Each structure stands twice: as C-alpha cells, then as structure tokens.
Tab-separated table of C-alpha atoms and ligand atoms in Angstrom:
chain	number	residue	atom	x	y	z
A	1471	MET	CA	43.545	-8.514	7.858
A	1472	ALA	CA	44.335	-8.216	4.165
A	1473	LYS	CA	46.881	-6.459	2.302
A	1474	ILE	CA	46.598	-2.619	0.757
A	1475	ILE	CA	47.575	-2.613	-2.277
A	1476	ASP	CA	48.493	1.181	-2.613
A	1477	GLY	CA	47.085	1.636	-5.450
A	1478	LYS	CA	48.895	5.963	-5.444
A	1479	LYS	CA	52.068	4.269	-4.300
A	1480	ILE	CA	52.582	2.215	-7.244
A	1481	ALA	CA	51.438	3.976	-9.455
A	1482	ALA	CA	53.657	6.863	-8.370
A	1483	GLU	CA	56.552	4.780	-9.356
A	1484	VAL	CA	55.350	3.898	-12.705
A	1485	LEU	CA	54.957	7.763	-13.158
A	1486	THR	CA	58.154	8.073	-12.219
A	1487	GLY	CA	59.584	6.042	-14.573
A	1488	VAL	CA	57.217	7.016	-17.387
A	1489	ALA	CA	59.185	10.557	-16.466
A	1490	LYS	CA	62.671	9.107	-17.010
A	1491	GLU	CA	61.712	7.936	-20.535
A	1492	VAL	CA	59.639	10.620	-21.972
A	1493	LYS	CA	63.184	12.703	-20.545
A	1494	ALA	CA	65.216	10.556	-22.243
A	1495	LEU	CA	63.076	11.439	-25.719
A	1496	LYS	CA	63.258	14.761	-25.389
A	1497	ASP	CA	66.661	14.319	-25.514
A	1498	LYS	CA	66.744	12.721	-28.585
A	1499	GLY	CA	64.238	15.635	-29.877
A	1500	ILE	CA	61.282	13.538	-29.988
A	1501	THR	CA	58.565	15.683	-27.365
A	1502	PRO	CA	55.903	12.861	-26.802
A	1503	CYS	CA	52.569	14.048	-27.508
A	1504	LEU	CA	48.871	12.898	-26.290
A	1505	ALA	CA	45.395	14.262	-27.685
A	1506	VAL	CA	42.128	13.691	-25.897
A	1507	ILE	CA	38.836	14.940	-27.943
A	1508	ILE	CA	35.531	15.265	-25.561
A	1509	VAL	CA	32.668	15.926	-26.815
A	1510	GLY	CA	29.818	17.402	-25.104
A	1511	ASP	CA	30.107	18.548	-21.291
A	1512	ASN	CA	29.744	15.430	-19.183
A	1513	PRO	CA	30.754	16.706	-15.959
A	1514	ALA	CA	32.886	13.097	-15.150
A	1515	SER	CA	33.849	13.431	-18.590
A	1516	GLN	CA	35.628	16.682	-17.509
A	1517	VAL	CA	37.074	15.500	-14.610
A	1518	TYR	CA	38.527	12.495	-16.431
A	1519	VAL	CA	40.329	15.126	-18.987
A	1520	ARG	CA	41.815	17.355	-16.987
A	1521	ASN	CA	43.408	14.637	-15.131
A	1522	LYS	CA	44.602	13.613	-17.958
A	1523	LYS	CA	45.915	16.899	-18.898
A	1524	LYS	CA	47.728	16.494	-14.971
A	1525	ASP	CA	49.310	13.782	-15.732
A	1526	CYS	CA	50.631	14.733	-18.568
A	1527	GLU	CA	52.170	17.451	-17.265
A	1528	LEU	CA	54.094	15.700	-14.818
A	1529	VAL	CA	55.578	13.340	-16.988
A	1530	GLY	CA	56.199	15.952	-19.087
A	1531	ILE	CA	54.304	14.571	-21.807
A	1532	ARG	CA	52.891	17.336	-24.155
A	1533	SER	CA	49.043	17.432	-24.033
A	1534	LEU	CA	46.369	18.514	-26.693
A	1535	GLU	CA	42.809	18.922	-25.673
A	1536	TYR	CA	39.385	19.356	-28.298
A	1537	ALA	CA	36.672	20.382	-26.421
A	1538	LEU	CA	33.867	19.642	-29.378
A	1539	PRO	CA	30.002	21.349	-28.626
A	1540	THR	CA	27.645	18.779	-27.769
A	1541	GLU	CA	25.697	19.263	-30.995
A	1542	THR	CA	29.354	18.022	-33.330
A	1543	LYS	CA	28.363	16.071	-36.025
A	1544	GLN	CA	29.835	12.748	-37.227
A	1545	ASP	CA	32.015	14.391	-40.223
A	1546	GLU	CA	33.517	16.914	-37.602
A	1547	LEU	CA	34.296	14.265	-35.529
A	1548	ILE	CA	35.469	12.290	-37.861
A	1549	GLY	CA	37.444	14.716	-39.460
A	1550	LEU	CA	39.119	16.415	-36.216
A	1551	VAL	CA	40.760	12.207	-35.603
A	1552	LYS	CA	41.965	11.928	-39.224
A	1553	GLN	CA	43.401	14.839	-38.894
A	1554	LEU	CA	45.151	13.701	-35.707
A	1555	ASN	CA	45.655	10.306	-37.699
A	1556	ASP	CA	48.196	12.499	-39.859
A	1557	ASP	CA	49.782	14.930	-37.338
A	1558	LYS	CA	52.907	13.120	-36.924
A	1559	ASN	CA	53.384	15.312	-33.713
A	1560	VAL	CA	50.663	13.311	-32.044
A	1561	HIS	CA	51.671	10.053	-30.677
A	1562	GLY	CA	48.362	8.730	-28.731
A	1563	ILE	CA	45.309	9.768	-29.320
A	1564	LEU	CA	41.485	9.331	-27.105
A	1565	CYS	CA	37.890	10.363	-27.423
A	1566	GLN	CA	36.726	10.006	-24.109
A	1567	SER	CA	33.778	8.019	-23.441
A	1568	PRO	CA	30.908	8.724	-23.566
A	1569	ILE	CA	29.709	10.851	-26.727
A	1570	PRO	CA	26.584	12.250	-27.107
A	1571	LYS	CA	24.428	9.281	-28.794
A	1572	HIS	CA	23.700	10.918	-32.425
A	1573	LEU	CA	27.376	9.954	-32.711
A	1574	ASP	CA	28.865	6.199	-33.185
A	1575	GLU	CA	31.665	5.546	-30.862
A	1576	LYS	CA	32.771	2.297	-32.937
A	1577	GLU	CA	33.465	4.282	-36.736
A	1578	VAL	CA	35.003	7.007	-34.385
A	1579	ILE	CA	37.620	4.327	-32.161
A	1580	ASN	CA	38.133	2.177	-35.834
A	1581	THR	CA	39.409	5.722	-37.340
A	1582	ILE	CA	41.756	6.042	-34.608
A	1583	ASN	CA	45.017	4.883	-36.606
A	1584	PRO	CA	45.948	1.619	-34.501
A	1585	GLU	CA	49.416	3.108	-33.918
A	1586	LYS	CA	48.251	6.306	-31.722
A	1587	ASP	CA	45.578	4.471	-30.361
A	1588	VAL	CA	46.366	4.465	-26.603
A	1589	ASP	CA	42.759	3.122	-24.801
A	1590	ALA	CA	43.537	-0.042	-26.659
A	1591	PHE	CA	40.221	-0.083	-27.829
A	1592	HIS	CA	40.666	-0.442	-31.598
A	1593	PRO	CA	39.663	-3.874	-33.108
A	1594	VAL	CA	43.402	-4.793	-34.634
A	1595	ASN	CA	44.399	-3.583	-31.124
A	1596	VAL	CA	41.785	-5.810	-29.283
A	1597	GLY	CA	42.650	-8.579	-31.843
A	1598	HIS	CA	46.613	-8.087	-30.488
A	1599	ILE	CA	45.672	-8.718	-26.802
A	1600	MET	CA	43.299	-11.696	-27.141
A	1601	ILE	CA	46.617	-13.340	-29.167
A	1602	GLY	CA	49.032	-12.058	-26.693
A	1603	ASP	CA	51.124	-10.120	-29.098
A	1604	CYS	CA	49.833	-6.597	-27.651
A	1605	ARG	CA	50.915	-3.211	-28.978
A	1606	PHE	CA	49.087	-1.502	-26.004
A	1607	LEU	CA	47.426	-2.685	-23.326
A	1608	PRO	CA	44.216	-1.561	-22.301
A	1609	CYS	CA	45.063	0.218	-19.494
A	1610	THR	CA	42.264	-0.325	-16.855
A	1611	PRO	CA	42.927	-4.192	-17.128
A	1612	ALA	CA	46.662	-3.181	-17.392
A	1613	GLY	CA	46.960	-1.376	-14.295
A	1614	VAL	CA	46.000	-4.331	-12.259
A	1615	MET	CA	48.584	-6.702	-14.074
A	1616	GLU	CA	50.696	-3.762	-12.686
A	1617	MET	CA	49.684	-3.662	-9.387
A	1618	LEU	CA	49.881	-8.069	-8.688
A	1619	ARG	CA	53.430	-8.051	-10.063
A	1620	HIS	CA	53.857	-5.102	-7.689
A	1621	GLU	CA	52.945	-6.926	-5.172
A	1622	GLY	CA	54.335	-10.049	-6.176
A	1623	ILE	CA	51.426	-12.195	-7.579
A	1624	SER	CA	51.404	-14.226	-9.830
A	1625	ALA	CA	48.201	-15.855	-11.643
A	1626	GLU	CA	49.380	-18.525	-12.578
A	1627	GLY	CA	47.682	-21.734	-11.705
A	1628	LYS	CA	45.122	-19.798	-9.455
A	1629	SER	CA	41.444	-19.654	-9.623
A	1630	CYS	CA	40.694	-16.111	-11.214
A	1631	VAL	CA	37.390	-14.448	-11.664
A	1632	VAL	CA	36.349	-11.743	-13.134
A	1633	ILE	CA	33.079	-10.468	-12.336
A	1634	GLY	CA	32.350	-8.290	-15.835
A	1635	ARG	CA	32.606	-8.355	-18.798
A	1636	SER	CA	32.334	-5.234	-20.538
A	1637	ASN	CA	35.246	-4.842	-23.417
A	1638	ILE	CA	36.938	-1.769	-22.414
A	1639	VAL	CA	37.298	-3.921	-18.787
A	1640	GLY	CA	35.851	-7.673	-17.991
A	1641	LYS	CA	36.728	-8.843	-21.035
A	1642	PRO	CA	40.287	-8.058	-21.540
A	1643	MET	CA	40.960	-9.009	-17.773
A	1644	SER	CA	40.251	-11.722	-18.386
A	1645	ILE	CA	42.925	-12.401	-21.606
A	1646	LEU	CA	45.622	-10.656	-19.705
A	1647	LEU	CA	44.866	-13.714	-16.542
A	1648	LEU	CA	44.456	-15.955	-18.856
A	1649	ALA	CA	47.844	-14.356	-20.339
A	1650	ASP	CA	49.316	-14.942	-16.836
A	1651	ASN	CA	48.288	-18.694	-16.712
A	1652	GLY	CA	45.615	-18.369	-14.602
A	1653	THR	CA	41.960	-20.404	-15.321
A	1654	VAL	CA	40.124	-18.184	-15.588
A	1655	THR	CA	36.070	-17.735	-15.012
A	1656	ILE	CA	34.260	-14.765	-16.160
A	1657	CYS	CA	31.103	-13.968	-14.699
A	1658	HIS	CA	28.149	-11.467	-15.253
A	1659	SER	CA	24.801	-10.125	-14.772
A	1660	ARG	CA	23.283	-13.868	-15.743
A	1661	THR	CA	25.476	-15.967	-13.793
A	1662	LYS	CA	23.876	-18.113	-11.297
A	1663	ASN	CA	25.023	-18.633	-8.065
A	1664	LEU	CA	27.810	-15.705	-8.147
A	1665	ALA	CA	28.662	-16.319	-4.693
A	1666	GLU	CA	29.410	-19.742	-5.650
A	1667	ILE	CA	32.021	-18.953	-8.153
A	1668	THR	CA	33.463	-16.624	-6.251
A	1669	LYS	CA	34.188	-17.944	-3.414
A	1670	LYS	CA	36.775	-20.531	-5.186
A	1671	ALA	CA	38.420	-17.764	-6.407
A	1672	ASP	CA	42.103	-17.061	-5.761
A	1673	ILE	CA	42.536	-13.982	-7.423
A	1674	LEU	CA	38.848	-12.321	-7.913
A	1675	VAL	CA	38.630	-8.803	-9.363
A	1676	SER	CA	35.382	-7.127	-9.526
A	1677	ALA	CA	34.590	-4.581	-12.648
A	1678	ALA	CA	30.400	-4.793	-11.952
A	1679	GLY	CA	29.706	-1.148	-10.914
A	1680	MET	CA	27.515	-2.191	-8.644
A	1681	ARG	CA	27.921	-1.285	-4.920
A	1682	ASN	CA	28.382	-3.894	-2.284
A	1683	LEU	CA	27.286	-6.836	-4.828
A	1684	VAL	CA	30.851	-8.643	-3.706
A	1685	THR	CA	30.222	-9.097	0.557
A	1686	ALA	CA	32.728	-11.514	2.749
A	1687	ASP	CA	30.536	-14.666	2.510
A	1688	MET	CA	31.814	-14.559	-1.054
A	1689	ILE	CA	35.676	-14.363	-0.814
A	1690	LYS	CA	38.103	-17.367	-0.617
A	1691	GLU	CA	39.945	-16.649	2.728
A	1692	GLY	CA	43.557	-15.135	2.007
A	1693	ALA	CA	42.136	-13.976	-1.690
A	1694	VAL	CA	43.405	-11.255	-3.838
A	1695	VAL	CA	40.249	-8.353	-4.141
A	1696	ILE	CA	40.625	-6.307	-6.670
A	1697	ASP	CA	37.576	-3.307	-6.936
A	1698	VAL	CA	37.757	-1.707	-10.377
A	1699	SER	CA	33.930	-0.265	-10.518
A	1700	MET	CA	33.551	3.009	-8.957
A	1701	ASN	CA	29.964	4.130	-7.671
A	1702	LYS	CA	28.979	6.265	-5.647
A	1703	ASN	CA	27.457	5.426	-1.982
A	1704	ASP	CA	24.341	7.457	-0.038
A	1705	ASP	CA	26.911	10.414	0.829
A	1706	GLY	CA	27.771	11.158	-2.394
A	1707	LYS	CA	30.989	9.754	-2.337
A	1708	LEU	CA	33.103	7.301	-4.439
A	1709	CYS	CA	33.252	3.098	-3.679
A	1710	GLY	CA	33.657	-0.007	-6.083
A	1711	ASP	CA	31.233	-2.999	-5.857
A	1712	VAL	CA	33.288	-4.385	-2.665
A	1713	ASP	CA	31.868	-4.468	1.202
A	1714	TYR	CA	35.727	-3.058	2.579
A	1715	ALA	CA	35.061	-3.182	5.675
A	1716	GLU	CA	34.055	-6.585	6.346
A	1717	VAL	CA	35.925	-8.057	3.381
A	1718	GLU	CA	39.024	-6.876	4.408
A	1719	LYS	CA	38.774	-9.066	7.321
A	1720	VAL	CA	38.947	-12.386	5.034
A	1721	ALA	CA	40.790	-11.640	2.323
A	1722	GLY	CA	44.639	-11.497	1.812
A	1723	TYR	CA	45.013	-8.412	-0.212
A	1724	ILE	CA	42.963	-5.629	-1.005
A	1725	THR	CA	42.199	-2.306	-3.208
A	1726	PRO	CA	40.648	0.403	-2.073
A	1727	VAL	CA	38.495	2.972	-3.935
A	1728	PRO	CA	39.600	5.503	-4.094
A	1729	GLY	CA	43.055	5.059	-4.249
A	1730	GLY	CA	43.500	1.773	-6.237
A	1731	VAL	CA	42.170	0.584	-9.762
A	1732	GLY	CA	42.087	3.792	-10.322
A	1733	PRO	CA	45.250	6.046	-10.428
A	1734	MET	CA	46.661	2.760	-11.819
A	1735	THR	CA	44.648	3.557	-14.934
A	1736	ARG	CA	45.565	6.762	-15.211
A	1737	ALA	CA	49.377	5.857	-14.684
A	1738	MET	CA	49.156	3.298	-18.030
A	1739	LEU	CA	47.962	5.708	-20.015
A	1740	MET	CA	50.859	8.340	-19.894
A	1741	LYS	CA	52.998	4.572	-19.958
A	1742	ASN	CA	50.921	3.899	-23.532
A	1743	THR	CA	51.752	7.240	-24.592
A	1744	VAL	CA	55.285	6.064	-24.352
A	1745	THR	CA	54.768	3.067	-25.880
A	1746	ALA	CA	53.153	4.574	-29.119
A	1747	VAL	CA	55.804	6.883	-29.736
A	1748	LYS	CA	58.648	4.347	-29.476
A	1749	ASN	CA	57.068	2.530	-31.929
A	1750	GLN	CA	56.066	5.297	-34.134
A	1751	THR	CA	59.926	6.468	-34.030
A	1752	LYS	CA	62.086	3.327	-34.132
B	581	NAP	P1	29.636	-2.255	-17.898
B	581	NAP	O1	29.775	-1.565	-19.450
B	581	NAP	O2	28.327	-1.436	-17.385
B	581	NAP	O3	29.694	-3.656	-17.590
B	581	NAP	C1	29.240	-3.896	-16.136
B	581	NAP	C2	29.792	-5.702	-16.474
B	581	NAP	O4	29.413	-6.342	-15.226
B	581	NAP	C3	28.635	-6.512	-17.201
B	581	NAP	O5	29.174	-7.149	-18.330
B	581	NAP	C4	27.183	-6.553	-16.335
B	581	NAP	O6	27.064	-7.695	-17.104
B	581	NAP	C5	28.286	-7.114	-15.282
B	581	NAP	N1	27.403	-6.858	-13.834
B	581	NAP	C6	26.675	-6.121	-13.629
B	581	NAP	N2	25.696	-6.220	-12.729
B	581	NAP	C7	26.162	-7.779	-12.221
B	581	NAP	C8	25.631	-8.874	-11.386
B	581	NAP	N3	24.630	-8.360	-10.335
B	581	NAP	N4	25.938	-9.514	-11.077
B	581	NAP	C9	27.221	-10.080	-11.958
B	581	NAP	N5	27.092	-8.840	-13.163
B	581	NAP	C10	27.337	-8.267	-12.973
B	581	NAP	O7	30.657	-1.459	-16.606
B	581	NAP	P2	32.596	-1.232	-17.060
B	581	NAP	O8	32.624	0.144	-18.375
B	581	NAP	O9	33.180	-2.406	-17.255
B	581	NAP	O10	33.443	-0.954	-15.422
B	581	NAP	C11	32.609	-1.447	-14.606
B	581	NAP	C12	33.125	-0.527	-13.571
B	581	NAP	O11	34.316	-0.406	-13.420
B	581	NAP	C13	32.155	0.580	-13.442
B	581	NAP	O12	31.911	1.508	-11.743
B	581	NAP	C14	32.876	1.454	-14.087
B	581	NAP	O13	33.518	3.034	-13.350
B	581	NAP	C15	34.338	1.321	-13.292
B	581	NAP	N6	35.735	1.367	-13.913
B	581	NAP	C16	36.938	1.801	-13.280
B	581	NAP	C17	37.798	2.275	-14.110
B	581	NAP	C18	39.248	2.595	-13.038
B	581	NAP	O14	39.889	2.618	-14.140
B	581	NAP	N7	39.033	1.902	-12.020
B	581	NAP	C19	37.951	2.256	-15.361
B	581	NAP	C20	36.921	1.666	-16.083
B	581	NAP	C21	36.003	1.480	-15.719
B	581	NAP	P3	26.257	-7.656	-18.338
B	581	NAP	O15	27.416	-7.765	-19.319
B	581	NAP	O16	25.393	-9.314	-18.241
B	581	NAP	O17	25.480	-7.008	-18.883
C-alpha cells in the first residue's frame, strides 16, 4: 500500500513557518497585506476567496477583498489593479479566476505589478520561472514540490510525467521538476498511448481535470502519484483524476483528494505574500 502524502499536515507546517515570518515582519512595523479581487458571483470562486481570507487571518496577514459586480467594466477593473499597484501598504494582488467572459483576464494579469503578483502568472514571473531565477513560484506546482521535499523525494534522474499543459499547473509543474533534475514528459489531450508513458513514470503528476483518468494499470510499481485535480464524483464529492482505491495498491506514495495538493496551494499563496513583502521592503 502506498504511503499517503498528507497535504493538510504539510500545509499546516508551512503555515506555522509563515506565521513566524509574519510576526517578525510585524515586529519591524510591517504588516503584510494581500488584496484579492473577485468579479461576479461564481460560487466556487467565492469559496476560494473565503478560504484565502481565512488563511490570511490564521497567519496574521491583512487581507483586503474587492468584490466587484458581474457588470464591471474592463477599465474599472484595470483601474482598481493600478490603484493597488500604487498602494505601498498592499504587497500582494490577485484576481480570482475565472472572471466574467466580457473581461480580458490577460490584460488584468499583465497589469499587476510583477513584484506583487503572488500567483506568479505575470509573463515577467513566468519568464523568471523558465530561467530558474524565481521571485515567486506558482502556488500549485510549488505546493507539489514542497510535498515531495517533505517526503525526501527528489526528481533527480527520475522519469517524471505531468498530465496537463495549462499555464497555471501543467507547464510550470514540468519546469519545476526539470529544475529538480527530473527527466520530464508532458502529456495532454492529444497524447497518444498515455498509459504507456505514465507506466514509465517514477513521479506522476496528474492535472487533467478528468475523473478516473489514471487507473492502476497505468502506474509503475512504487511510483509517486500526485493528484492535482479537483473533480466531482456522482455524489457531488470532491475527487481527483486518479482511481485512488486501486492506485494506492500499486503506488509507493499517493496524495489524496481532498487533503492533498489543495491545502498546499493555499499555503504557498501565504508564503508568496511574505516573499512579496520581503522583496518590496529589502
Ligand atoms: P485545464 O486548463 O483545463 O488543463 C487541463 C489539461 O489537461 C490540458 O492541458 C488538457 O490537454 C489536459 N487533458 C485533459 N484531458 C486529458 C486527457 N484525457 N488526457 C491527457 N490530458 C488531458 O486545467 P488546469 O487549470 O490545469 O487544472 C487541472 C485540474 O487541476 C483541474 O481539475 C483543476 O480544478 C485542478 N486544480 C487544482 C488545484 C489545487 O490546488 N489542487 C489548483 C489548480 C487547479 P489540452 O491542453 O490538450 O487541452
């Protein structure tokens, strides 16, 4: 049976460390502050924003929430981002995705000052990640790397397979595994013979957003299986891409959903906010 990588527990450890750093900053008269913009009334986004607020409270970060109506115009949203860019008391800015279709998310991301871009989505930060000179690491892939480190697992010399090539998960995940000296293969919806490729993986990260995509016959004995995805099963419960019950019999390590990568993503956002403060005040 695979060892379960407990994301909740590791995230709690990360948050304890962040809270200590926040306290040290406050002792110097600096209160870290994260501004979160949410546009519209997407219920999932509202949950994510509420959770971010809770995490901020837990570690002592001041949080500002800007809840804008669905009808918000592009120039109003951009105006708010610029105002937050100019506010010296705000260290981190993020705009909760998705935003209503009439708005241009790319322009919003490009307007955020890269020094305050705690999601690490701005092209300048993406470029830094590519050349291995990061200010911020994107939260979800950074959370996965933290989990691997916590378990003493290095990607060095290992065959690493990432399912998914999105800008927020798959691509940066591959770059971080590569930076850890893994030999990385990226799979996507046009990949042929997915099972043949995953079967060779020492470390498999699945971020396809497709329930039961990864079955036990696709796993190498003893492999590390990280499930990033958040899907719903027939009962409306959260589940990942991995057929957990069967894969845990074959894998060496496995992350659960929920309680795996999700809490790590949240913790890494808090870490990035502290990094932003340090960079802006040094
Ligand atoms: P996305 O933008 O929809 O990307 C999904 C990727 O998976 C795409 O590259 C797609 O390929 C690939 N894919 C889809 N079906 C596939 C298949 N059958 N075989 C192989 N590849 C397939 O999603 P995302 O934003 O990266 O998120 C992925 C999942 O992670 C979602 O469930 C999301 O909710 C979850 N997520 C979780 C966290 C967390 O904190 N745990 C954070 C972010 C996202 P193409 O490029 O060819 O379309």
